[in-house]
Short mmCIF file of C-alpha atoms and ligand atoms in Angstrom, two decimals:
data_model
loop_
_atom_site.label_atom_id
_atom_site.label_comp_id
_atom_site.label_asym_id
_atom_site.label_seq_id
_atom_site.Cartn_x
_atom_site.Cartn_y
_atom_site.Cartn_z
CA UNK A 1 -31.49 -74.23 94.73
CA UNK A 2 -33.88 -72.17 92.87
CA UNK A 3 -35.96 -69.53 94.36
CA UNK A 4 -34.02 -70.04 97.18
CA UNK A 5 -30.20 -69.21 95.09
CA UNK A 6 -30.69 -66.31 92.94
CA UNK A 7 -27.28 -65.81 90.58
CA UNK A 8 -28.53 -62.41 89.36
CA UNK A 9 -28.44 -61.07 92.92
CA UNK A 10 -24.64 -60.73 92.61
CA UNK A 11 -24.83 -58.98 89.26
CA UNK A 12 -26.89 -56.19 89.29
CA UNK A 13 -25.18 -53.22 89.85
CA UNK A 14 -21.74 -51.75 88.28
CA UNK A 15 -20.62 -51.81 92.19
CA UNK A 16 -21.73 -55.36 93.31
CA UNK A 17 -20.37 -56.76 89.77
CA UNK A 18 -16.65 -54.88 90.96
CA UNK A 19 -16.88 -56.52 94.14
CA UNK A 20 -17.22 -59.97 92.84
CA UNK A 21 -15.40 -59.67 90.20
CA UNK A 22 -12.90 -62.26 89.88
CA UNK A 23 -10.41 -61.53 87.48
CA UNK A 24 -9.08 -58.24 86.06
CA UNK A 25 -6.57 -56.85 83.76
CA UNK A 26 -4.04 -54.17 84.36
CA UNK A 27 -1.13 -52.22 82.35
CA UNK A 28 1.22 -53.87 84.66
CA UNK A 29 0.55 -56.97 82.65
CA UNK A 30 1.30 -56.09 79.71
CA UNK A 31 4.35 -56.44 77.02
CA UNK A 32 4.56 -54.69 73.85
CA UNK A 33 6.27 -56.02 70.76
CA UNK A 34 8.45 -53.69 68.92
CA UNK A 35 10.33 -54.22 65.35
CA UNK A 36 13.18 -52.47 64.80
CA UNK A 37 14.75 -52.28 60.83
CA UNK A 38 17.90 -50.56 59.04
CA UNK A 39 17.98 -46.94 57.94
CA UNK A 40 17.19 -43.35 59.45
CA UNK A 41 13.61 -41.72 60.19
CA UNK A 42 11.89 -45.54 59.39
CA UNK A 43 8.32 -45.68 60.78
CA UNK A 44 6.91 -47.77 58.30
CA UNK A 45 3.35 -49.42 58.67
CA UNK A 46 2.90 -52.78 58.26
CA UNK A 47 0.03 -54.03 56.22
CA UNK A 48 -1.43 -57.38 57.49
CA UNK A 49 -0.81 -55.29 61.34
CA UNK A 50 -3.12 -51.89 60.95
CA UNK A 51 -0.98 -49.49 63.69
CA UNK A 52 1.92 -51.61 64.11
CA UNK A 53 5.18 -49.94 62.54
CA UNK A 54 8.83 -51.01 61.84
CA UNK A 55 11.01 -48.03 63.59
CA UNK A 56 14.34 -47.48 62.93
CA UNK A 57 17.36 -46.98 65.73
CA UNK A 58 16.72 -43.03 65.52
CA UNK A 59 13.03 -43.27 65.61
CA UNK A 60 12.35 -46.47 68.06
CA UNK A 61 12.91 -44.37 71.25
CA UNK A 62 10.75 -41.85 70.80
CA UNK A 63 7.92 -44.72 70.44
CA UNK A 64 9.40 -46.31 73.40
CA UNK A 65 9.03 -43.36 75.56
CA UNK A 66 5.58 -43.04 75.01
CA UNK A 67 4.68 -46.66 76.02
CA UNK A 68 6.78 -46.07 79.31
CA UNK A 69 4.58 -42.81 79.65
CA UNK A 70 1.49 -45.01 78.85
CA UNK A 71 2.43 -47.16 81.95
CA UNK A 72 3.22 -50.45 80.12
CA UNK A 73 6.40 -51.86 81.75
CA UNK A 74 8.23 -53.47 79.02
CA UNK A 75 9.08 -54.16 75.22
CA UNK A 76 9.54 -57.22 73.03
CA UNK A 77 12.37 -56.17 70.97
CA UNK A 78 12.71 -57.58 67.31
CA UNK A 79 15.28 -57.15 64.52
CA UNK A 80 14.94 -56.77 60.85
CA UNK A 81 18.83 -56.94 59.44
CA UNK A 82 19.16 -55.83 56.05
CA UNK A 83 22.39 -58.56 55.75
CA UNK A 84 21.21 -62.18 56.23
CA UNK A 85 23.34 -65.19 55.45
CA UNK A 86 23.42 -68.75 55.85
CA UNK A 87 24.17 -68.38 60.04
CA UNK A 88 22.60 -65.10 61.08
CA UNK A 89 25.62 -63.42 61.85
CA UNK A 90 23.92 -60.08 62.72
CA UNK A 91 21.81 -61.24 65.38
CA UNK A 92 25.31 -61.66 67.58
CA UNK A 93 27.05 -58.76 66.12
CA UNK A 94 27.68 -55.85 68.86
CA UNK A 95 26.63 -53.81 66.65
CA UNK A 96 23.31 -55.15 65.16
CA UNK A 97 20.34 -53.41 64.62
CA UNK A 98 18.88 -54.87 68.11
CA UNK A 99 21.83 -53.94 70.42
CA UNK A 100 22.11 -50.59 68.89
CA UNK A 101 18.18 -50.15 69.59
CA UNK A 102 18.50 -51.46 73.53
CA UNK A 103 21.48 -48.34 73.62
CA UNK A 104 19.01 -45.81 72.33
CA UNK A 105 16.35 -47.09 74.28
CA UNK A 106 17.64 -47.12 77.37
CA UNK A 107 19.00 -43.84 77.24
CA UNK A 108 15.19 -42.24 77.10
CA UNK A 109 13.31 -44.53 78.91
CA UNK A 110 15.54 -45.40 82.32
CA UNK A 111 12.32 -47.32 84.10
CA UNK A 112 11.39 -49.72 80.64
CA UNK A 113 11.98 -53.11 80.63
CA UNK A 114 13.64 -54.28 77.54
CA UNK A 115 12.88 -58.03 76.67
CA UNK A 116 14.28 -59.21 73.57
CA UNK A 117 13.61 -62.03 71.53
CA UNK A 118 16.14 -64.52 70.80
CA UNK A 119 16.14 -66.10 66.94
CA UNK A 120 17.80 -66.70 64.06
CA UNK A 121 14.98 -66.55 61.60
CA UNK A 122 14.89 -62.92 61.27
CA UNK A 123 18.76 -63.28 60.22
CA UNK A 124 18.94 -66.30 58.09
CA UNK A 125 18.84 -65.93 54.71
CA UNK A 126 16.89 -68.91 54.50
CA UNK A 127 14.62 -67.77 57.58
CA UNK A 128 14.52 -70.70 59.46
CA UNK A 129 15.24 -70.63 63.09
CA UNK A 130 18.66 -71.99 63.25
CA UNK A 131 21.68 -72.93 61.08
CA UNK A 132 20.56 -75.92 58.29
CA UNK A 133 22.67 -79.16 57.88
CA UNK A 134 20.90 -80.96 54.86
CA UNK A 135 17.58 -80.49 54.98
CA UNK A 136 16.90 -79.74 58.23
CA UNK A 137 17.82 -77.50 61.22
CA UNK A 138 20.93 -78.69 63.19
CA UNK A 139 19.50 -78.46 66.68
CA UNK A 140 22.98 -78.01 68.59
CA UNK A 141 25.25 -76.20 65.85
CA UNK A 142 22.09 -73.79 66.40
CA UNK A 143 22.46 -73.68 70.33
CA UNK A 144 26.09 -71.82 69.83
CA UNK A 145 24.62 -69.13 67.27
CA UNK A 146 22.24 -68.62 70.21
CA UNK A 147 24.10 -68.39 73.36
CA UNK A 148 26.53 -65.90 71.05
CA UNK A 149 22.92 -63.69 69.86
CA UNK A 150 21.59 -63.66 73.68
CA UNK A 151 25.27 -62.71 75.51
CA UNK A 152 25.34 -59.57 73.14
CA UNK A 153 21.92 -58.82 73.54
CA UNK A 154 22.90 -58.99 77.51
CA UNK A 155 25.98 -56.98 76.90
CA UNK A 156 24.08 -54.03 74.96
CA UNK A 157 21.76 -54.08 78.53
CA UNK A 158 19.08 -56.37 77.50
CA UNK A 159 17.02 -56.71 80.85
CA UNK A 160 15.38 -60.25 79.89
CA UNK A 161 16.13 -62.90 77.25
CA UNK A 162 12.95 -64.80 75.62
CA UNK A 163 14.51 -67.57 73.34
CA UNK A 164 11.96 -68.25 70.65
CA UNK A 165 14.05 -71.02 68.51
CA UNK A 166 12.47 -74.12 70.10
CA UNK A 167 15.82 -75.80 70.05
CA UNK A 168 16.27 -78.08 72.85
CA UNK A 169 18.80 -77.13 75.16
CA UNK A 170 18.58 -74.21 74.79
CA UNK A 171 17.47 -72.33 77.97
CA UNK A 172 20.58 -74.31 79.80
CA UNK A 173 22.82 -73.38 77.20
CA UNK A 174 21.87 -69.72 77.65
CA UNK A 175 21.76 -69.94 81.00
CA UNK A 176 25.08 -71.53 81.33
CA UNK A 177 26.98 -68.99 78.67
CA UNK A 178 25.19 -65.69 80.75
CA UNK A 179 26.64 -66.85 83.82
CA UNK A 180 30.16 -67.22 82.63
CA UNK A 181 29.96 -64.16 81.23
CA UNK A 182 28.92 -62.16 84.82
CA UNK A 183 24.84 -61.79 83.68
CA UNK A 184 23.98 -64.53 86.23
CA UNK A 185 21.15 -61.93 87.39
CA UNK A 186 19.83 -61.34 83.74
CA UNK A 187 16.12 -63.42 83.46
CA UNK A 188 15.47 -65.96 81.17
CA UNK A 189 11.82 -65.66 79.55
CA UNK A 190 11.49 -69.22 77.95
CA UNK A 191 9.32 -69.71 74.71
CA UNK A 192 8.62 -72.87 76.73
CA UNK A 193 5.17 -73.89 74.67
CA UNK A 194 5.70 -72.79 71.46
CA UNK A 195 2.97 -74.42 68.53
CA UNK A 196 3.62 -74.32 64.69
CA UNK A 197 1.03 -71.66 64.04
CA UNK A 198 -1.06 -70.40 61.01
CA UNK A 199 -1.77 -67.55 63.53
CA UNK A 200 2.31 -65.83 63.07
CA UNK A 201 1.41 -65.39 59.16
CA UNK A 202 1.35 -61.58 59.59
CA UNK A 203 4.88 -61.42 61.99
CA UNK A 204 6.47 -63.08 59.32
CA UNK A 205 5.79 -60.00 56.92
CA UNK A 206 6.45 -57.30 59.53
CA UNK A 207 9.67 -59.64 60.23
CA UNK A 208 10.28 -60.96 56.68
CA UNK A 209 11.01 -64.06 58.43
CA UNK A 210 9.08 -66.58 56.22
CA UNK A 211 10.98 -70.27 55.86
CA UNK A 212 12.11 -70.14 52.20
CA UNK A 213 11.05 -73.94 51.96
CA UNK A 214 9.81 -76.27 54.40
CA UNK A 215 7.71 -75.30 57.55
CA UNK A 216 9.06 -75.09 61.58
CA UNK A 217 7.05 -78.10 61.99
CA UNK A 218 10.11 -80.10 63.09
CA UNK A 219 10.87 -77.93 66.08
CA UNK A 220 7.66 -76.29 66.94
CA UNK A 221 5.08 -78.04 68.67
CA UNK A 222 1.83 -79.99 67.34
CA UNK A 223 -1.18 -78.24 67.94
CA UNK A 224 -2.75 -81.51 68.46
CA UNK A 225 -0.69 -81.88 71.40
CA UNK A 226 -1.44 -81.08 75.26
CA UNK A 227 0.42 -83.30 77.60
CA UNK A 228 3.52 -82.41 75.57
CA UNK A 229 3.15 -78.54 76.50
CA UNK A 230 3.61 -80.59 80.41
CA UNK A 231 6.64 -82.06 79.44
CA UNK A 232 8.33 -78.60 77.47
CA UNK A 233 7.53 -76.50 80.41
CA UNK A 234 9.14 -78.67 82.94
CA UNK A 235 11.92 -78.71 80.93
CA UNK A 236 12.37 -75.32 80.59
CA UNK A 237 11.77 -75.21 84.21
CA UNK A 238 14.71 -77.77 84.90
CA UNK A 239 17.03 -76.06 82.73
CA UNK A 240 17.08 -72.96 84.59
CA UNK A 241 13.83 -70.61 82.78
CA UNK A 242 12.62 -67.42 84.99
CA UNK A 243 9.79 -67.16 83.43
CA UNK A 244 7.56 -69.62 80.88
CA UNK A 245 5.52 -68.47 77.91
CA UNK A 246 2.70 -70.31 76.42
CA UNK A 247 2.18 -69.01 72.59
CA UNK A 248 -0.30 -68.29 70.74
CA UNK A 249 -2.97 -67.51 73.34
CA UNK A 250 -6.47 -67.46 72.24
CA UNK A 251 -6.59 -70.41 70.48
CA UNK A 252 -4.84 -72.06 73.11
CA UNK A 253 -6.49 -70.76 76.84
CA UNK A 254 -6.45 -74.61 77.61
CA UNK A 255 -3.13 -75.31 77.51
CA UNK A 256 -2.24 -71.55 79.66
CA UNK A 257 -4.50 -73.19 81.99
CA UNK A 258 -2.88 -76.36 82.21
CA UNK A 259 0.82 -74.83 82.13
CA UNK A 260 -1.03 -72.38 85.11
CA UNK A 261 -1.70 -75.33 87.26
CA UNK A 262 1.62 -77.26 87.12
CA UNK A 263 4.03 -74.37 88.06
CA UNK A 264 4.36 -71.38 90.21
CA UNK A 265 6.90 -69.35 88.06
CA UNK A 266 5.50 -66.34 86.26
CA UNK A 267 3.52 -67.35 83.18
CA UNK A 268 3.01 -64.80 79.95
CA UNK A 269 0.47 -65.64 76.98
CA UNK A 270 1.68 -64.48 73.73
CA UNK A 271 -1.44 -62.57 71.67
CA UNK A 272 -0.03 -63.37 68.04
CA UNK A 273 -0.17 -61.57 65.25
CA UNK A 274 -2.57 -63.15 63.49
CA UNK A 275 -4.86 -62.78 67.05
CA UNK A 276 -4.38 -59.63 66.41
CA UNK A 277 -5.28 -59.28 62.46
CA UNK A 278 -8.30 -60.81 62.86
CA UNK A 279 -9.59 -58.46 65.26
CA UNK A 280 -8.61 -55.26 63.41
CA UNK A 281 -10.08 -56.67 59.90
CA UNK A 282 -13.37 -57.25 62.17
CA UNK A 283 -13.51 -54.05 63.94
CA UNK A 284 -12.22 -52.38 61.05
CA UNK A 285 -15.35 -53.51 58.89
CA UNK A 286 -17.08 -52.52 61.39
CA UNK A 287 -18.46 -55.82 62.36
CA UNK A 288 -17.32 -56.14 65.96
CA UNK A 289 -16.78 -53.56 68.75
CA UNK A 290 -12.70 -53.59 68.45
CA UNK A 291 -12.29 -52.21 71.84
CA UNK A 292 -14.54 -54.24 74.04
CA UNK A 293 -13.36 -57.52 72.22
CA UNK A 294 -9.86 -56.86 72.95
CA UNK A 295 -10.48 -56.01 76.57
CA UNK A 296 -12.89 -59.28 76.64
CA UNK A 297 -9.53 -61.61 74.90
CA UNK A 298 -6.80 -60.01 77.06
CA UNK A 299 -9.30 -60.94 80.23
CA UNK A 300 -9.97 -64.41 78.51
CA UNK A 301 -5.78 -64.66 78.89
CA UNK A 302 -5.57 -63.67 82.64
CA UNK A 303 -8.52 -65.69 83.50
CA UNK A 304 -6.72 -68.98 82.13
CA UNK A 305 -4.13 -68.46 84.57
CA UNK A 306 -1.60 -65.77 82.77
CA UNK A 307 0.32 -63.21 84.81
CA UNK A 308 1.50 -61.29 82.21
CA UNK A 309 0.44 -60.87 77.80
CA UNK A 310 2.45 -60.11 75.36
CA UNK A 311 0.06 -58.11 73.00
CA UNK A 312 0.07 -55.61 69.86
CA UNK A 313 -2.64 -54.51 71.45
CA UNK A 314 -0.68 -52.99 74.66
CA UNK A 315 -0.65 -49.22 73.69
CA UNK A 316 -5.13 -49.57 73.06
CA UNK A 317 -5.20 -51.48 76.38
CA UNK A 318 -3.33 -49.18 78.16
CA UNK A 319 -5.23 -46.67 76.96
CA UNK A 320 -8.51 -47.70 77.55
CA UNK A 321 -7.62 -49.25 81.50
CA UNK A 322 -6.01 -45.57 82.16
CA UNK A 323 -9.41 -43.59 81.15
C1 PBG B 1 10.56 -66.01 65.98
C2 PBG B 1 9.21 -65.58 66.44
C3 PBG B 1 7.97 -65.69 65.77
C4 PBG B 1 7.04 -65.06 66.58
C5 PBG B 1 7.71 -64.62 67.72
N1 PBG B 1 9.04 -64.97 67.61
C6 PBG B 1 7.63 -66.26 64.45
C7 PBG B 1 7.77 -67.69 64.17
O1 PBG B 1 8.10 -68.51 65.04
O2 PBG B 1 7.57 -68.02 63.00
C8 PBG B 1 5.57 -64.90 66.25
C9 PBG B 1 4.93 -63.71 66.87
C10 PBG B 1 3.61 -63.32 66.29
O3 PBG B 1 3.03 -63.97 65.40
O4 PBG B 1 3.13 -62.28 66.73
N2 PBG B 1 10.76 -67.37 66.02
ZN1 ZN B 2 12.52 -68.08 64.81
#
């Protein structure tokens, strides 16, 4: 008790605050998302994102060599087709924008780890997440489209799958359709807690994956809910997942937490887009310090209980931990 316990003992020096300090972020944490479109010589800025770019085949491994050389072990591959149709055939064609990226990509840069995300939205033409019967999304007509979209992804020498969908089954399915197919050593990344967000607005530009009616609302989770993130994860647990995600991040430290203290498997924190928009228009106007507050939220992520982030900020982080 006071005089006797003194906090500000243990705080005041640079050196005694290091030696205490509890938590700490490093590059080997992080995962970078990448978008990859149609056409040749495509860098092309994204608005709502300031410094995030859709790259074309040609151009995406140059930019993935220089986040190997920054020290940030792996990507978050996403495609932009310029065919969609009614059941996203060119997320499972051998020769879709993705797998032809994880070719070029792993010619360059031999050490990155290429993650890809596993979807339909990006390839319907109706950008919801799986194939539509009636009104709504037919949860195991989608599971087939899926297996098919994350066995060519694995045959173009995809390193990890991260199913996004939130279609349940899933993870088994994918699981079960890898190992007949000799990839019984590729990881699955689940999309275990997955929330219908406000915060992916800007993704769904860069992606041009907006719902053309309705909302995910039927297979994304309530943001109301907590216990349910529980129940998802163990699922995804059961049915074979590698790794779990919890998604977004900073609005949702609690539930990365509670995920953190239920399981032992690796756990990564998505930092969405709109995480990420928000910051930029701040620091951008000049009202915030943009570096320090994206050091302070990536921290904020590892100290409720993540191992690894999945961040637009990855290059800046990198960047700043290296100097
Ligand atoms: C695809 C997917 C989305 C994100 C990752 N994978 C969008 C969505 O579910 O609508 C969002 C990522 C972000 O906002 O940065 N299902
Ligand atoms: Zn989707």
């Amino acid at each position: 008790m006071f005089p006797i316990t003194r906090s500000r003992r243990l705080r005041a020096t640079p050196a005694i605050r290091r030696l205490v300090r509890e938590n700490a972020l490093s590059s080997d944490d992080l995962i970078y998302p990448v978008f990859v479109c149609e056409g040749a010589n495509v860098r092309e800025p994204i608005g709502s994102m300031p410094g995030i770019n859709r790259f074309s085949v040609d151009t995406v491994s140059g930019e993935c060599n220089e986040i190997e050389k920054l020290g940030i072990p792996a990507v978050l591959l996403f495609g932009i087709p310029s065919h969609k149709d009614a059941t996203g055939s060119e997320a499972y064609n051998a020769n879709g924008v993705v797998q032809r990226a994880i070719r070029a990509i792993k010619k360059n840069s031999k050490n990155l780890l290429i993650i890809t995300d596993v979807c339909m939205c990006e390839y319907t033409d109706h950008g919801h997440c799986g194939v539509i019967k009636g009104d709504s999304v037919d949860n195991d007509a989608t599971l087939e489209l899926l297996c098919k979209e994350a066995l060519s992804h694995a045959e173009a020498g995809a390193d990890i799958i991260a199913p996004s969908d939130m279609m349940d089954g899933r993870v088994s399915a994918i699981r079960k359709k890898l190992d007949e197919n000799g990839f019984e050593l590729t990881p699955i990344m689940s999309y275990a807690v997955k929330y219908a967000s406000a915060y992916y607005g800007p993704f769904r530009e860069a992606a041009e994956s907006t719902p053309a009616f309705g909302d995910r609302k039927t297979y994304q989770m309530d943001p109301a809910n907590r216990r349910e993130a529980i129940k998802e994860t163990l699922q995804d647990i059961a049915e074979g997942a590698d790794m779990v995600m919890v998604k977004p991040a900073l609005a949702y430290l609690d539930i990365i937490r509670d995920v953190r203290d239920i399981t032992d498997l690796p756990l990564a924190a998505y930092n969405v887009s709109g995480e990420y928009s928000m910051i930029m228009a701040a620091a951008e106007k000049g009202w915030i310090d943009g570096d320090k507050v994206i050091m302070e939220s990536l921290l904020s992520m590892k100290r409720a209980g993540a191992d690894m982030i999945i961040t637009y900020f990855a290059k800046t982080a990198a960047r700043l931990l290296n100097n």
